Amino acid sequence: MASYSNLLSPKKSLNLLLICTVLAVALPAEALLSCSTVFSSLEGCATYIVLGGRPVPPECCSGLKSLISTAKTIPDRKSFCSCIKGVAYSATPEELARAAGLSRRCHARVPFKISPDVDCSKLLHITQTTNAIMATSPRLMLLSFILIIYMVVAPTPAKAVITCDTVYDGVKPCLNYVLFGGSVPIDCCNGLESLIASATTTADRQSACSCVKSLASHATDEELSRAASIPGQCGASVPFEISPNVDCSKVK
């Protein structure tokens, strides 16, 4: 069993082939199947792909089958292929093998090869290349995926109501600003304020702190600076420092 520290390393955080979905990537307008839909459907596969050595969870297979049945059109399958290829570049051979084996283990037919070398354009007449996706959002993938992994495998204090799932939903609209700058979106401020209001206990605030600290430990100095500026720009008071060095056990 891998330790939490291994699972939270930058390398591992990029290696969740199927749950690592590009949350803010722009897909062709005609596509109905977005990367967020792919993520939602396949998050049950995360632990198996990273850790292996266990049966494929039923929720992984049911999510995969549901996703395949949803991808009825060429634009849908194009989006599906692009999302998967976009993160396959960073998977280890073992993780790729486990991901590729899901079709057989789940008795489900994925309409393309799960591989960083798959040519989605030949299969689906793709109009937006995966290289373009990777060029515009690698840091978004990294920071998003780290929190997703933490959400899946990390324990939260027993009395905490705030989970990393809740934190993730709250800060997701802030990621584009953190990575690329510009103006802080109103959805980011709304999500942050809602998250702060929900953290009513010490356990909640410590849990939220741990989730944010996990992200901060893999951010660049510029990204940390932008993230730390968000509370001030939103007129919100965060009860801990947004830093990889914050001691969450001291948050009250």
CSV table of N, CA and C in Angstrom, one decimal, residues 85-212:
chain,number,residue,atom,x,y,z
A,85,LYS,N,-6.3,11.3,-23.5
A,85,LYS,CA,-4.9,11.4,-24.0
A,85,LYS,C,-4.2,12.5,-23.4
A,86,GLY,N,-4.9,13.6,-23.0
A,86,GLY,CA,-4.2,14.7,-22.4
A,86,GLY,C,-3.5,14.4,-21.1
A,87,VAL,N,-4.0,13.4,-20.4
A,87,VAL,CA,-3.3,13.1,-19.1
A,87,VAL,C,-2.5,11.8,-19.2
A,88,ALA,N,-2.7,11.0,-20.3
A,88,ALA,CA,-1.9,9.8,-20.4
A,88,ALA,C,-0.4,10.0,-20.6
A,89,TYR,N,0.0,11.2,-21.0
A,89,TYR,CA,1.4,11.5,-21.2
A,89,TYR,C,2.1,11.4,-19.9
A,90,SER,N,1.5,11.6,-18.8
A,90,SER,CA,2.2,11.6,-17.5
A,90,SER,C,2.1,10.3,-16.7
A,91,ALA,N,1.4,9.3,-17.2
A,91,ALA,CA,1.2,8.1,-16.5
A,91,ALA,C,2.5,7.2,-16.6
A,92,THR,N,2.7,6.4,-15.6
A,92,THR,CA,3.8,5.4,-15.7
A,92,THR,C,3.3,4.2,-16.6
A,93,PRO,N,4.2,3.4,-17.0
A,93,PRO,CA,3.8,2.2,-17.8
A,93,PRO,C,2.8,1.3,-17.0
A,94,GLU,N,3.0,1.2,-15.7
A,94,GLU,CA,2.2,0.3,-14.9
A,94,GLU,C,0.8,0.9,-14.8
A,95,GLU,N,0.7,2.2,-14.6
A,95,GLU,CA,-0.6,2.9,-14.5
A,95,GLU,C,-1.4,2.8,-15.9
A,96,LEU,N,-0.6,3.0,-17.0
A,96,LEU,CA,-1.2,2.9,-18.3
A,96,LEU,C,-1.8,1.5,-18.5
A,97,ALA,N,-1.0,0.5,-18.1
A,97,ALA,CA,-1.5,-0.9,-18.3
A,97,ALA,C,-2.7,-1.1,-17.5
A,98,ARG,N,-2.8,-0.6,-16.3
A,98,ARG,CA,-4.0,-0.9,-15.5
A,98,ARG,C,-5.2,-0.1,-16.1
A,99,ALA,N,-4.9,1.1,-16.5
A,99,ALA,CA,-6.0,1.9,-17.1
A,99,ALA,C,-6.5,1.2,-18.4
A,100,ALA,N,-5.6,0.8,-19.2
A,100,ALA,CA,-6.0,0.1,-20.5
A,100,ALA,C,-6.7,-1.2,-20.3
A,101,GLY,N,-6.4,-1.8,-19.1
A,101,GLY,CA,-7.0,-3.1,-18.8
A,101,GLY,C,-8.5,-3.0,-18.3
A,102,LEU,N,-8.9,-1.7,-18.0
A,102,LEU,CA,-10.2,-1.6,-17.5
A,102,LEU,C,-11.3,-2.0,-18.5
A,103,SER,N,-11.1,-1.8,-19.8
A,103,SER,CA,-12.1,-2.3,-20.8
A,103,SER,C,-12.3,-3.8,-20.6
A,104,ARG,N,-11.3,-4.6,-20.5
A,104,ARG,CA,-11.4,-6.0,-20.4
A,104,ARG,C,-12.0,-6.4,-19.0
A,105,ARG,N,-11.5,-5.8,-18.0
A,105,ARG,CA,-12.0,-6.2,-16.7
A,105,ARG,C,-13.4,-5.7,-16.4
A,106,CYS,N,-13.8,-4.7,-17.0
A,106,CYS,CA,-15.2,-4.2,-16.9
A,106,CYS,C,-16.2,-4.6,-18.0
A,107,HIS,N,-15.6,-5.4,-18.9
A,107,HIS,CA,-16.4,-5.9,-20.1
A,107,HIS,C,-17.1,-4.7,-20.8
A,108,ALA,N,-16.3,-3.7,-21.0
A,108,ALA,CA,-16.8,-2.4,-21.7
A,108,ALA,C,-15.8,-2.1,-22.8
A,109,ARG,N,-16.3,-1.6,-23.9
A,109,ARG,CA,-15.5,-1.3,-25.0
A,109,ARG,C,-15.3,0.2,-25.1
A,110,VAL,N,-14.1,0.7,-24.8
A,110,VAL,CA,-13.7,2.1,-25.0
A,110,VAL,C,-13.4,2.3,-26.5
A,111,PRO,N,-13.9,3.3,-27.1
A,111,PRO,CA,-13.8,3.5,-28.6
A,111,PRO,C,-12.5,4.0,-29.1
A,112,PHE,N,-11.4,4.0,-28.2
A,112,PHE,CA,-10.1,4.4,-28.6
A,112,PHE,C,-9.1,3.7,-27.7
A,113,LYS,N,-7.8,3.7,-28.1
A,113,LYS,CA,-6.8,3.1,-27.3
A,113,LYS,C,-6.4,4.1,-26.2
A,114,ILE,N,-6.3,3.6,-24.9
A,114,ILE,CA,-5.9,4.4,-23.8
A,114,ILE,C,-4.4,4.5,-23.8
A,115,SER,N,-3.9,5.6,-24.4
A,115,SER,CA,-2.4,5.7,-24.7
A,115,SER,C,-2.1,7.1,-25.0
A,116,PRO,N,-0.9,7.6,-24.6
A,116,PRO,CA,-0.5,9.0,-25.0
A,116,PRO,C,-0.2,9.1,-26.5
A,117,ASP,N,-0.2,7.9,-27.2
A,117,ASP,CA,0.1,7.9,-28.7
A,117,ASP,C,-1.1,7.8,-29.5
A,118,VAL,N,-2.3,7.6,-28.9
A,118,VAL,CA,-3.5,7.5,-29.7
A,118,VAL,C,-3.7,8.7,-30.6
A,119,ASP,N,-4.1,8.5,-31.9
A,119,ASP,CA,-4.4,9.6,-32.8
A,119,ASP,C,-5.9,9.8,-32.8
A,120,CYS,N,-6.3,10.7,-32.0
A,120,CYS,CA,-7.8,11.0,-31.9
A,120,CYS,C,-8.3,11.6,-33.2
A,121,SER,N,-7.4,12.3,-34.0
A,121,SER,CA,-7.9,12.9,-35.2
A,121,SER,C,-8.2,11.8,-36.3
A,122,LYS,N,-7.5,10.7,-36.3
A,122,LYS,CA,-7.9,9.7,-37.3
A,122,LYS,C,-9.2,9.0,-36.9
A,123,LEU,N,-9.4,8.9,-35.6
A,123,LEU,CA,-10.6,8.2,-35.2
A,123,LEU,C,-11.8,9.1,-35.2
A,124,LEU,N,-11.6,10.3,-34.9
A,124,LEU,CA,-12.8,11.2,-34.6
A,124,LEU,C,-12.8,12.5,-35.3
A,125,HIS,N,-11.9,12.7,-36.3
A,125,HIS,CA,-11.9,14.0,-37.0
A,125,HIS,C,-11.7,15.1,-36.0
A,126,ILE,N,-10.8,15.0,-35.1
A,126,ILE,CA,-10.7,16.0,-34.0
A,126,ILE,C,-10.3,17.4,-34.6
A,127,THR,N,-10.8,18.4,-34.0
A,127,THR,CA,-10.5,19.8,-34.4
A,127,THR,C,-9.7,20.5,-33.4
A,128,GLN,N,-9.6,20.1,-32.2
A,128,GLN,CA,-8.7,20.7,-31.2
A,128,GLN,C,-7.8,19.6,-30.8
A,129,THR,N,-6.5,19.8,-31.0
A,129,THR,CA,-5.5,18.8,-30.6
A,129,THR,C,-5.3,18.7,-29.2
A,130,THR,N,-4.9,17.5,-28.7
A,130,THR,CA,-4.5,17.4,-27.3
A,130,THR,C,-3.3,18.2,-27.0
A,131,ASN,N,-2.4,18.3,-28.0
A,131,ASN,CA,-1.2,19.2,-27.7
A,131,ASN,C,-1.6,20.6,-27.3
A,132,ALA,N,-2.6,21.1,-27.9
A,132,ALA,CA,-3.1,22.4,-27.6
A,132,ALA,C,-3.6,22.4,-26.1
A,133,ILE,N,-4.3,21.4,-25.8
A,133,ILE,CA,-4.8,21.3,-24.4
A,133,ILE,C,-3.7,21.3,-23.4
A,134,MET,N,-2.7,20.4,-23.7
A,134,MET,CA,-1.5,20.3,-22.8
A,134,MET,C,-0.7,21.6,-22.7
A,135,ALA,N,-0.7,22.3,-23.8
A,135,ALA,CA,0.1,23.5,-23.9
A,135,ALA,C,-0.5,24.6,-23.0
A,136,THR,N,-1.9,24.6,-23.0
A,136,THR,CA,-2.5,25.7,-22.3
A,136,THR,C,-2.8,25.4,-20.8
A,137,SER,N,-2.8,24.2,-20.4
A,137,SER,CA,-3.3,23.9,-19.1
A,137,SER,C,-2.5,22.9,-18.2
A,138,PRO,N,-1.2,22.7,-18.4
A,138,PRO,CA,-0.5,21.7,-17.6
A,138,PRO,C,-0.5,22.0,-16.2
A,139,ARG,N,-0.4,23.3,-15.8
A,139,ARG,CA,-0.4,23.6,-14.4
A,139,ARG,C,-1.8,23.5,-13.8
A,140,LEU,N,-2.8,23.8,-14.6
A,140,LEU,CA,-4.2,23.5,-14.1
A,140,LEU,C,-4.4,22.1,-13.8
A,141,MET,N,-3.9,21.2,-14.7
A,141,MET,CA,-4.0,19.8,-14.5
A,141,MET,C,-3.3,19.4,-13.2
A,142,LEU,N,-2.1,19.9,-13.0
A,142,LEU,CA,-1.3,19.5,-11.8
A,142,LEU,C,-2.0,19.9,-10.5
A,143,LEU,N,-2.4,21.2,-10.4
A,143,LEU,CA,-3.0,21.6,-9.2
A,143,LEU,C,-4.4,21.0,-8.9
A,144,SER,N,-5.1,20.8,-10.0
A,144,SER,CA,-6.5,20.2,-9.8
A,144,SER,C,-6.3,18.8,-9.4
A,145,PHE,N,-5.4,18.1,-10.0
A,145,PHE,CA,-5.2,16.6,-9.7
A,145,PHE,C,-4.7,16.4,-8.3
A,146,ILE,N,-3.8,17.2,-7.9
A,146,ILE,CA,-3.3,17.0,-6.5
A,146,ILE,C,-4.5,17.0,-5.5
A,147,LEU,N,-5.4,18.0,-5.7
A,147,LEU,CA,-6.5,18.1,-4.7
A,147,LEU,C,-7.4,16.9,-4.9
A,148,ILE,N,-7.6,16.5,-6.2
A,148,ILE,CA,-8.5,15.3,-6.4
A,148,ILE,C,-8.0,14.1,-5.7
A,149,ILE,N,-6.6,13.9,-5.8
A,149,ILE,CA,-6.0,12.7,-5.2
A,149,ILE,C,-6.2,12.8,-3.7
A,150,TYR,N,-5.9,14.0,-3.1
A,150,TYR,CA,-6.0,14.2,-1.7
A,150,TYR,C,-7.5,13.9,-1.3
A,151,MET,N,-8.4,14.4,-2.1
A,151,MET,CA,-9.8,14.2,-1.8
A,151,MET,C,-10.1,12.7,-1.7
A,152,VAL,N,-9.5,11.9,-2.6
A,152,VAL,CA,-9.8,10.5,-2.7
A,152,VAL,C,-9.2,9.7,-1.5
A,153,VAL,N,-7.9,10.0,-1.2
A,153,VAL,CA,-7.2,9.1,-0.3
A,153,VAL,C,-6.9,9.6,1.1
A,154,ALA,N,-7.0,10.9,1.3
A,154,ALA,CA,-6.6,11.4,2.6
A,154,ALA,C,-7.7,11.4,3.6
A,155,PRO,N,-7.4,11.1,4.9
A,155,PRO,CA,-8.4,11.1,5.9
A,155,PRO,C,-8.6,12.5,6.4
A,156,THR,N,-9.8,12.8,6.9
A,156,THR,CA,-10.1,14.1,7.5
A,156,THR,C,-10.4,13.9,9.0
A,157,PRO,N,-10.2,14.9,9.8
A,157,PRO,CA,-10.5,14.8,11.2
A,157,PRO,C,-11.9,14.2,11.5
A,158,ALA,N,-12.0,13.4,12.5
A,158,ALA,CA,-13.2,12.6,12.7
A,158,ALA,C,-14.4,13.5,12.9
A,159,LYS,N,-14.3,14.7,13.5
A,159,LYS,CA,-15.4,15.6,13.7
A,159,LYS,C,-15.6,16.6,12.6
A,160,ALA,N,-14.8,16.5,11.6
A,160,ALA,CA,-14.9,17.5,10.5
A,160,ALA,C,-16.1,17.3,9.6
A,161,VAL,N,-16.8,18.4,9.3
A,161,VAL,CA,-17.8,18.3,8.3
A,161,VAL,C,-17.3,18.7,6.9
A,162,ILE,N,-16.3,19.6,6.9
A,162,ILE,CA,-15.7,20.0,5.7
A,162,ILE,C,-14.7,19.0,5.2
A,163,THR,N,-14.9,18.4,4.0
A,163,THR,CA,-14.0,17.5,3.4
A,163,THR,C,-13.3,18.1,2.3
A,164,CYS,N,-12.3,17.4,1.7
A,164,CYS,CA,-11.5,18.0,0.6
A,164,CYS,C,-12.4,18.0,-0.6
A,165,ASP,N,-13.5,17.2,-0.7
A,165,ASP,CA,-14.5,17.3,-1.8
A,165,ASP,C,-15.1,18.7,-1.7
A,166,THR,N,-15.6,19.1,-0.5
A,166,THR,CA,-16.2,20.4,-0.3
A,166,THR,C,-15.2,21.5,-0.7
A,167,VAL,N,-14.0,21.4,-0.2
A,167,VAL,CA,-13.0,22.4,-0.5
A,167,VAL,C,-12.7,22.5,-2.0
A,168,TYR,N,-12.6,21.4,-2.6
A,168,TYR,CA,-12.4,21.4,-4.1
A,168,TYR,C,-13.5,22.1,-4.8
A,169,ASP,N,-14.7,21.8,-4.5
A,169,ASP,CA,-15.8,22.4,-5.2
A,169,ASP,C,-15.8,23.9,-4.9
A,170,GLY,N,-15.4,24.4,-3.7
A,170,GLY,CA,-15.4,25.8,-3.4
A,170,GLY,C,-14.3,26.6,-4.2
A,171,VAL,N,-13.1,26.0,-4.3
A,171,VAL,CA,-12.0,26.7,-4.9
A,171,VAL,C,-11.8,26.5,-6.4
A,172,LYS,N,-12.5,25.5,-6.9
A,172,LYS,CA,-12.3,25.2,-8.3
A,172,LYS,C,-12.4,26.4,-9.2
A,173,PRO,N,-13.4,27.4,-9.0
A,173,PRO,CA,-13.5,28.5,-9.9
A,173,PRO,C,-12.3,29.5,-9.8
A,174,CYS,N,-11.4,29.3,-8.8
A,174,CYS,CA,-10.3,30.1,-8.6
A,174,CYS,C,-9.0,29.7,-9.3
A,175,LEU,N,-9.1,28.5,-9.9
A,175,LEU,CA,-7.8,27.9,-10.4
A,175,LEU,C,-7.3,28.6,-11.6
A,176,ASN,N,-8.2,29.1,-12.5
A,176,ASN,CA,-7.7,29.8,-13.7
A,176,ASN,C,-6.9,31.1,-13.3
A,177,TYR,N,-7.5,31.8,-12.3
A,177,TYR,CA,-6.8,33.0,-11.8
A,177,TYR,C,-5.5,32.7,-11.2
A,178,VAL,N,-5.5,31.7,-10.3
A,178,VAL,CA,-4.2,31.3,-9.6
A,178,VAL,C,-3.1,31.0,-10.7
A,179,LEU,N,-3.5,30.3,-11.7
A,179,LEU,CA,-2.5,29.9,-12.7
A,179,LEU,C,-2.1,30.9,-13.7
A,180,PHE,N,-3.1,31.7,-14.2
A,180,PHE,CA,-2.8,32.6,-15.3
A,180,PHE,C,-3.0,34.1,-15.0
A,181,GLY,N,-3.5,34.4,-13.8
A,181,GLY,CA,-3.6,35.8,-13.4
A,181,GLY,C,-4.9,36.4,-14.0
A,182,GLY,N,-4.9,37.7,-14.1
A,182,GLY,CA,-6.1,38.4,-14.6
A,182,GLY,C,-7.0,38.9,-13.5
A,183,SER,N,-8.3,38.8,-13.7
A,183,SER,CA,-9.2,39.2,-12.6
A,183,SER,C,-9.8,38.0,-11.9
A,184,VAL,N,-10.0,38.2,-10.6
A,184,VAL,CA,-10.6,37.1,-9.8
A,184,VAL,C,-12.0,36.9,-10.2
A,185,PRO,N,-12.5,35.8,-10.6
A,185,PRO,CA,-13.9,35.6,-11.0
A,185,PRO,C,-14.8,35.7,-9.8
A,186,ILE,N,-16.0,36.2,-10.1
A,186,ILE,CA,-17.0,36.3,-9.0
A,186,ILE,C,-17.3,35.0,-8.4
A,187,ASP,N,-17.3,33.9,-9.3
A,187,ASP,CA,-17.6,32.6,-8.8
A,187,ASP,C,-16.5,32.1,-7.8
A,188,CYS,N,-15.3,32.6,-8.0
A,188,CYS,CA,-14.2,32.2,-7.0
A,188,CYS,C,-14.5,32.8,-5.7
A,189,CYS,N,-14.9,34.1,-5.7
A,189,CYS,CA,-15.2,34.8,-4.4
A,189,CYS,C,-16.4,34.2,-3.7
A,190,ASN,N,-17.4,33.9,-4.5
A,190,ASN,CA,-18.6,33.2,-3.9
A,190,ASN,C,-18.3,31.9,-3.3
A,191,GLY,N,-17.5,31.1,-4.1
A,191,GLY,CA,-17.1,29.8,-3.6
A,191,GLY,C,-16.3,29.9,-2.3
A,192,LEU,N,-15.4,30.8,-2.2
A,192,LEU,CA,-14.5,31.0,-1.1
A,192,LEU,C,-15.4,31.4,0.1
A,193,GLU,N,-16.2,32.4,-0.1
A,193,GLU,CA,-17.1,32.9,1.0
A,193,GLU,C,-18.0,31.8,1.5
A,194,SER,N,-18.5,31.0,0.6
A,194,SER,CA,-19.4,29.9,1.0
A,194,SER,C,-18.6,28.8,1.8
A,195,LEU,N,-17.4,28.6,1.4
A,195,LEU,CA,-16.5,27.6,2.1
A,195,LEU,C,-16.2,28.1,3.5
A,196,ILE,N,-15.9,29.4,3.6
A,196,ILE,CA,-15.5,30.0,5.0
A,196,ILE,C,-16.8,29.9,5.9
A,197,ALA,N,-17.9,30.2,5.3
A,197,ALA,CA,-19.1,30.1,6.1
A,197,ALA,C,-19.5,28.7,6.6
A,198,SER,N,-19.1,27.7,5.8
A,198,SER,CA,-19.4,26.3,6.1
A,198,SER,C,-18.4,25.8,7.2
A,199,ALA,N,-17.2,26.4,7.3
A,199,ALA,CA,-16.2,25.9,8.2
A,199,ALA,C,-16.5,26.5,9.6
A,200,THR,N,-17.5,25.9,10.3
A,200,THR,CA,-18.0,26.4,11.6
A,200,THR,C,-17.2,25.9,12.8
A,201,THR,N,-16.4,24.9,12.6
A,201,THR,CA,-15.7,24.3,13.8
A,201,THR,C,-14.2,24.3,13.5
A,202,THR,N,-13.5,24.1,14.6
A,202,THR,CA,-12.0,24.0,14.5
A,202,THR,C,-11.6,22.8,13.6
A,203,ALA,N,-12.3,21.7,13.7
A,203,ALA,CA,-12.0,20.5,12.9
A,203,ALA,C,-12.2,20.9,11.4
A,204,ASP,N,-13.3,21.6,11.1
A,204,ASP,CA,-13.6,22.0,9.8
A,204,ASP,C,-12.5,22.9,9.2
A,205,ARG,N,-12.1,23.9,10.0
A,205,ARG,CA,-11.0,24.8,9.5
A,205,ARG,C,-9.7,24.1,9.3
A,206,GLN,N,-9.4,23.2,10.2
A,206,GLN,CA,-8.1,22.4,10.1
A,206,GLN,C,-8.1,21.5,8.9
A,207,SER,N,-9.3,20.9,8.6
A,207,SER,CA,-9.5,20.1,7.4
A,207,SER,C,-9.3,20.9,6.2
A,208,ALA,N,-10.0,22.0,6.1
A,208,ALA,CA,-9.8,22.9,4.9
A,208,ALA,C,-8.4,23.4,4.7
A,209,CYS,N,-7.7,23.7,5.8
A,209,CYS,CA,-6.3,24.1,5.8
A,209,CYS,C,-5.4,23.0,5.2
A,210,SER,N,-5.7,21.7,5.6
A,210,SER,CA,-4.9,20.6,5.1
A,210,SER,C,-5.1,20.4,3.6
A,211,CYS,N,-6.3,20.6,3.1
A,211,CYS,CA,-6.6,20.4,1.7
A,211,CYS,C,-5.9,21.5,0.9
A,212,VAL,N,-5.9,22.8,1.4
A,212,VAL,CA,-5.3,23.9,0.7
A,212,VAL,C,-3.8,23.8,0.7
